[in-house]
Amino acid sequence: KQEVTQIPAALSVPEGENLVLNCSFTDSAIYNLQWFRQDPGKGLTSLLLIQSSQREQTSGRLNASLDKSSGRSTLYIAASQPGDSATYLCALRGNDYKLSFGAGTTVTVRA
Amino acid sequence: DGGITQSPKYLFRKEGQNVTLSCEQNLNHDAMYWYRQDPGQGLRLIYYSQIVNDFQKGDIAEGYSVSREKKESFPLTVTSAQKNPTAFYLCASSMPGRGLAFFGQGTRLTVV
């Protein structure tokens, strides 16, 4: 069974600081890894998708890396803004279509 | 507009009653998923389906049932056997190939 861990569970930073969010997983036989953002009481919004054969993906201020050999992915958010405050979740899809989530990291960016 | 629609947004159920949550997608996705989220926690997989007329149990399937008679629809029934059904329920689908997943806006179920 795929186990997904996100550390830290919560993070508070001043505006302008870079954010580093970590995701680790136990089974490297993945199809893809996806990072999501969730605002309170809402559904999930996709941020970045990394295929199993890729090492990283970038979109604007966001960059995500994938290292299957060590079972890790990192989401970097540059120059954080108060609007970045949310919970960030990583999800691993296996070759059996099963999509497993970590518990998330709740980020607060202080103005 | 393409997307995933969950209804209703809020649902109240009396103890001992079954209730069905709706999930419809017009994205032509093959795979669909149901998750449960409790306050301050991540998403736990209830059921998922790769194709029509086929579905698999996730990590917490007890007390739930699903059907997949149409590609567009994946309804979830919360039965009276589910001991603690009050939670936020999220439905997702993923596109073929890349496997990019999209989520609905969720249904908040409360047992009264």
Short mmCIF file of C-alpha atoms in Angstrom, two decimals:
data_model
loop_
_atom_site.label_atom_id
_atom_site.label_comp_id
_atom_site.label_asym_id
_atom_site.label_seq_id
_atom_site.Cartn_x
_atom_site.Cartn_y
_atom_site.Cartn_z
CA LYS A 1 0.00 0.00 0.00
CA GLN A 2 1.32 3.42 -0.96
CA GLU A 3 2.01 5.61 2.10
CA VAL A 4 2.32 9.33 1.49
CA THR A 5 3.73 11.70 4.11
CA GLN A 6 3.85 15.49 4.04
CA ILE A 7 6.09 17.41 6.38
CA PRO A 8 5.62 19.88 7.95
CA ALA A 9 1.90 19.71 8.74
CA ALA A 10 1.77 23.50 9.04
CA LEU A 11 4.00 26.38 8.05
CA SER A 12 3.84 30.13 8.70
CA VAL A 13 6.10 32.55 6.82
CA PRO A 14 6.30 36.30 6.22
CA GLU A 15 5.31 37.60 2.81
CA GLY A 16 8.11 37.40 0.26
CA GLU A 17 9.79 34.35 1.71
CA ASN A 18 10.19 31.23 -0.43
CA LEU A 19 8.15 28.16 0.54
CA VAL A 20 9.46 24.59 0.49
CA LEU A 21 6.90 21.81 0.92
CA ASN A 22 7.90 18.17 1.14
CA CYS A 23 6.17 14.97 0.11
CA SER A 24 7.60 11.48 0.63
CA PHE A 25 6.21 8.16 -0.56
CA THR A 26 6.98 4.49 -0.01
CA ASP A 27 6.30 2.88 -3.41
CA SER A 28 8.33 4.25 -6.32
CA ALA A 29 6.23 2.39 -8.92
CA ILE A 30 4.11 5.43 -9.68
CA TYR A 31 2.36 6.65 -12.82
CA ASN A 32 2.45 10.32 -11.87
CA LEU A 33 2.55 12.77 -8.97
CA GLN A 34 0.25 15.76 -8.70
CA TRP A 35 0.29 18.77 -6.37
CA PHE A 36 -3.00 20.36 -5.38
CA ARG A 37 -4.14 23.40 -3.47
CA GLN A 38 -7.22 23.39 -1.23
CA ASP A 39 -8.89 26.46 0.24
CA PRO A 40 -11.08 25.97 3.34
CA GLY A 41 -14.34 24.18 2.57
CA LYS A 42 -13.55 23.89 -1.13
CA GLY A 43 -12.52 21.25 -3.61
CA LEU A 44 -8.97 20.73 -4.84
CA THR A 45 -7.28 22.77 -7.55
CA SER A 46 -4.48 21.16 -9.54
CA LEU A 47 -1.16 23.03 -9.47
CA LEU A 48 1.39 20.79 -11.16
CA LEU A 49 1.54 17.28 -12.60
CA ILE A 50 4.81 15.36 -12.92
CA GLN A 51 4.85 12.18 -14.98
CA SER A 52 6.85 9.22 -13.71
CA SER A 53 9.56 9.79 -16.34
CA GLN A 54 10.00 13.50 -15.50
CA ARG A 55 12.19 15.16 -12.86
CA GLU A 56 10.45 18.50 -12.50
CA GLN A 57 7.69 20.82 -13.66
CA THR A 58 7.38 24.58 -13.46
CA SER A 59 4.45 26.96 -13.64
CA GLY A 60 5.03 30.62 -12.83
CA ARG A 61 6.28 30.90 -9.25
CA LEU A 62 5.78 27.18 -8.66
CA ASN A 63 8.33 24.45 -9.23
CA ALA A 64 7.93 20.79 -8.31
CA SER A 65 10.62 18.14 -8.39
CA LEU A 66 10.36 14.36 -8.33
CA ASP A 67 13.02 11.88 -7.18
CA LYS A 68 11.59 8.37 -7.40
CA SER A 69 14.78 6.70 -6.16
CA SER A 70 14.51 8.47 -2.81
CA GLY A 71 10.69 8.56 -2.78
CA ARG A 72 10.48 12.34 -2.57
CA SER A 73 8.86 15.32 -4.20
CA THR A 74 9.31 18.97 -3.28
CA LEU A 75 7.07 21.90 -4.15
CA TYR A 76 8.79 25.31 -4.21
CA ILE A 77 6.77 28.51 -4.19
CA ALA A 78 8.87 31.58 -4.83
CA ALA A 79 8.23 34.99 -3.27
CA SER A 80 5.17 33.94 -1.27
CA GLN A 81 2.08 36.15 -1.10
CA PRO A 82 -0.86 36.19 1.36
CA GLY A 83 -3.00 34.69 -1.42
CA ASP A 84 -0.80 31.59 -1.28
CA SER A 85 -2.28 30.75 2.13
CA ALA A 86 -4.00 27.38 1.72
CA THR A 87 -3.48 23.67 2.28
CA TYR A 88 -1.20 21.96 -0.23
CA LEU A 89 -1.61 18.26 -0.94
CA CYS A 90 0.45 15.83 -2.96
CA ALA A 91 -1.09 12.78 -4.62
CA LEU A 92 0.54 9.72 -6.18
CA ARG A 93 -1.19 7.72 -8.88
CA GLY A 94 -0.14 4.10 -9.18
CA ASN A 95 -0.20 1.97 -12.31
CA ASP A 96 -3.43 0.46 -10.95
CA TYR A 97 -5.17 3.90 -11.18
CA LYS A 98 -5.27 4.21 -7.40
CA LEU A 99 -4.70 7.84 -6.34
CA SER A 100 -3.24 8.21 -2.82
CA PHE A 101 -2.93 11.47 -0.88
CA GLY A 102 -0.79 12.86 1.87
CA ALA A 103 -2.41 14.71 4.79
CA GLY A 104 -1.31 18.09 3.44
CA THR A 105 0.70 21.09 4.59
CA THR A 106 -1.28 24.12 5.74
CA VAL A 107 0.51 27.32 4.76
CA THR A 108 -0.05 30.77 6.23
CA VAL A 109 1.67 33.73 4.58
CA ARG A 110 1.72 36.76 6.91
CA ALA A 111 1.39 40.21 5.33
CA ASP B 1 -18.36 24.30 -19.52
CA GLY B 2 -16.45 21.08 -18.84
CA GLY B 3 -16.06 19.91 -15.29
CA ILE B 4 -17.16 17.77 -12.39
CA THR B 5 -20.43 18.51 -10.65
CA GLN B 6 -21.22 17.25 -7.18
CA SER B 7 -24.66 17.62 -5.70
CA PRO B 8 -25.99 18.59 -3.32
CA LYS B 9 -23.46 20.92 -1.72
CA TYR B 10 -24.89 20.28 1.75
CA LEU B 11 -26.78 17.19 2.87
CA PHE B 12 -28.37 16.30 6.17
CA ARG B 13 -29.24 12.72 7.04
CA LYS B 14 -30.98 11.12 9.95
CA GLU B 15 -29.25 8.24 11.64
CA GLY B 16 -30.17 4.90 10.09
CA GLN B 17 -30.93 6.32 6.65
CA ASN B 18 -29.12 5.65 3.40
CA VAL B 19 -28.20 8.68 1.31
CA THR B 20 -26.78 9.01 -2.22
CA LEU B 21 -24.28 11.65 -3.31
CA SER B 22 -24.18 12.57 -6.97
CA CYS B 23 -21.05 13.03 -9.09
CA GLU B 24 -21.28 13.83 -12.81
CA GLN B 25 -18.47 14.72 -15.23
CA ASN B 26 -18.57 15.86 -18.86
CA LEU B 27 -14.82 15.64 -19.41
CA ASN B 28 -14.96 12.21 -21.07
CA HIS B 29 -12.67 10.83 -18.36
CA ASP B 30 -12.50 7.09 -17.81
CA ALA B 31 -11.38 7.00 -14.18
CA MET B 32 -13.44 8.37 -11.30
CA TYR B 33 -12.85 8.49 -7.55
CA TRP B 34 -14.60 9.12 -4.23
CA TYR B 35 -12.78 10.48 -1.19
CA ARG B 36 -13.72 11.34 2.34
CA GLN B 37 -12.09 14.24 4.19
CA ASP B 38 -12.43 14.79 7.93
CA PRO B 39 -11.54 18.12 9.61
CA GLY B 40 -7.82 18.83 9.52
CA GLN B 41 -7.07 15.61 7.69
CA GLY B 42 -6.09 14.52 4.22
CA LEU B 43 -8.19 12.62 1.70
CA ARG B 44 -8.99 8.95 2.21
CA LEU B 45 -10.01 6.85 -0.79
CA ILE B 46 -13.42 5.18 -0.59
CA TYR B 47 -13.93 3.69 -4.08
CA TYR B 48 -12.51 4.19 -7.54
CA SER B 49 -13.48 3.11 -11.03
CA GLN B 50 -11.26 2.72 -14.08
CA ILE B 51 -14.04 2.06 -16.60
CA VAL B 52 -17.80 1.66 -16.86
CA ASN B 53 -19.26 -1.32 -14.96
CA ASP B 54 -16.07 -1.81 -12.97
CA PHE B 55 -14.94 -0.37 -9.62
CA GLN B 56 -12.53 -1.20 -6.79
CA LYS B 57 -12.60 -0.67 -3.04
CA GLY B 58 -10.31 1.95 -1.66
CA ASP B 59 -8.92 2.14 1.87
CA ILE B 60 -12.19 2.85 3.71
CA ALA B 61 -14.98 1.20 1.64
CA GLU B 62 -16.93 -0.28 4.56
CA GLY B 63 -20.40 1.27 4.86
CA TYR B 64 -20.32 2.72 1.34
CA SER B 65 -21.45 1.48 -2.08
CA VAL B 66 -21.05 2.79 -5.64
CA SER B 67 -22.18 2.06 -9.18
CA ARG B 68 -20.71 2.97 -12.56
CA GLU B 69 -23.41 2.37 -15.15
CA LYS B 70 -22.45 5.37 -17.27
CA LYS B 71 -19.07 6.91 -18.02
CA GLU B 72 -20.29 10.32 -16.85
CA SER B 73 -21.73 9.27 -13.51
CA PHE B 74 -20.32 7.71 -10.33
CA PRO B 75 -22.85 8.00 -7.47
CA LEU B 76 -21.86 7.17 -3.90
CA THR B 77 -24.34 5.72 -1.38
CA VAL B 78 -23.59 6.16 2.29
CA THR B 79 -25.40 3.33 4.02
CA SER B 80 -26.67 3.02 7.56
CA ALA B 81 -23.74 0.65 8.18
CA GLN B 82 -21.30 3.58 8.04
CA LYS B 83 -20.70 4.35 11.71
CA ASN B 84 -19.50 7.93 11.40
CA PRO B 85 -20.64 9.38 8.07
CA THR B 86 -20.39 13.09 8.92
CA ALA B 87 -17.60 14.36 6.65
CA PHE B 88 -16.73 16.27 3.49
CA TYR B 89 -16.98 14.05 0.40
CA LEU B 90 -14.99 14.77 -2.76
CA CYS B 91 -15.34 13.26 -6.20
CA ALA B 92 -12.60 13.29 -8.83
CA SER B 93 -11.95 12.09 -12.35
CA SER B 94 -8.74 11.72 -14.30
CA MET B 95 -8.02 12.05 -17.96
CA PRO B 96 -6.60 9.18 -19.99
CA GLY B 97 -2.92 9.32 -20.90
CA ARG B 98 -1.43 11.98 -18.64
CA GLY B 99 -3.77 11.06 -15.81
CA LEU B 100 -4.35 14.65 -14.72
CA ALA B 101 -7.00 14.60 -11.99
CA PHE B 102 -9.78 17.11 -11.47
CA PHE B 103 -12.02 17.53 -8.44
CA GLY B 104 -15.59 18.59 -7.80
CA GLN B 105 -16.46 21.16 -5.14
CA GLY B 106 -17.52 18.57 -2.60
CA THR B 107 -20.61 17.58 -0.61
CA ARG B 108 -20.73 18.19 3.12
CA LEU B 109 -22.76 15.44 4.78
CA THR B 110 -24.04 15.88 8.32
CA VAL B 111 -25.86 13.22 10.32
CA VAL B 112 -28.50 14.72 12.61
#
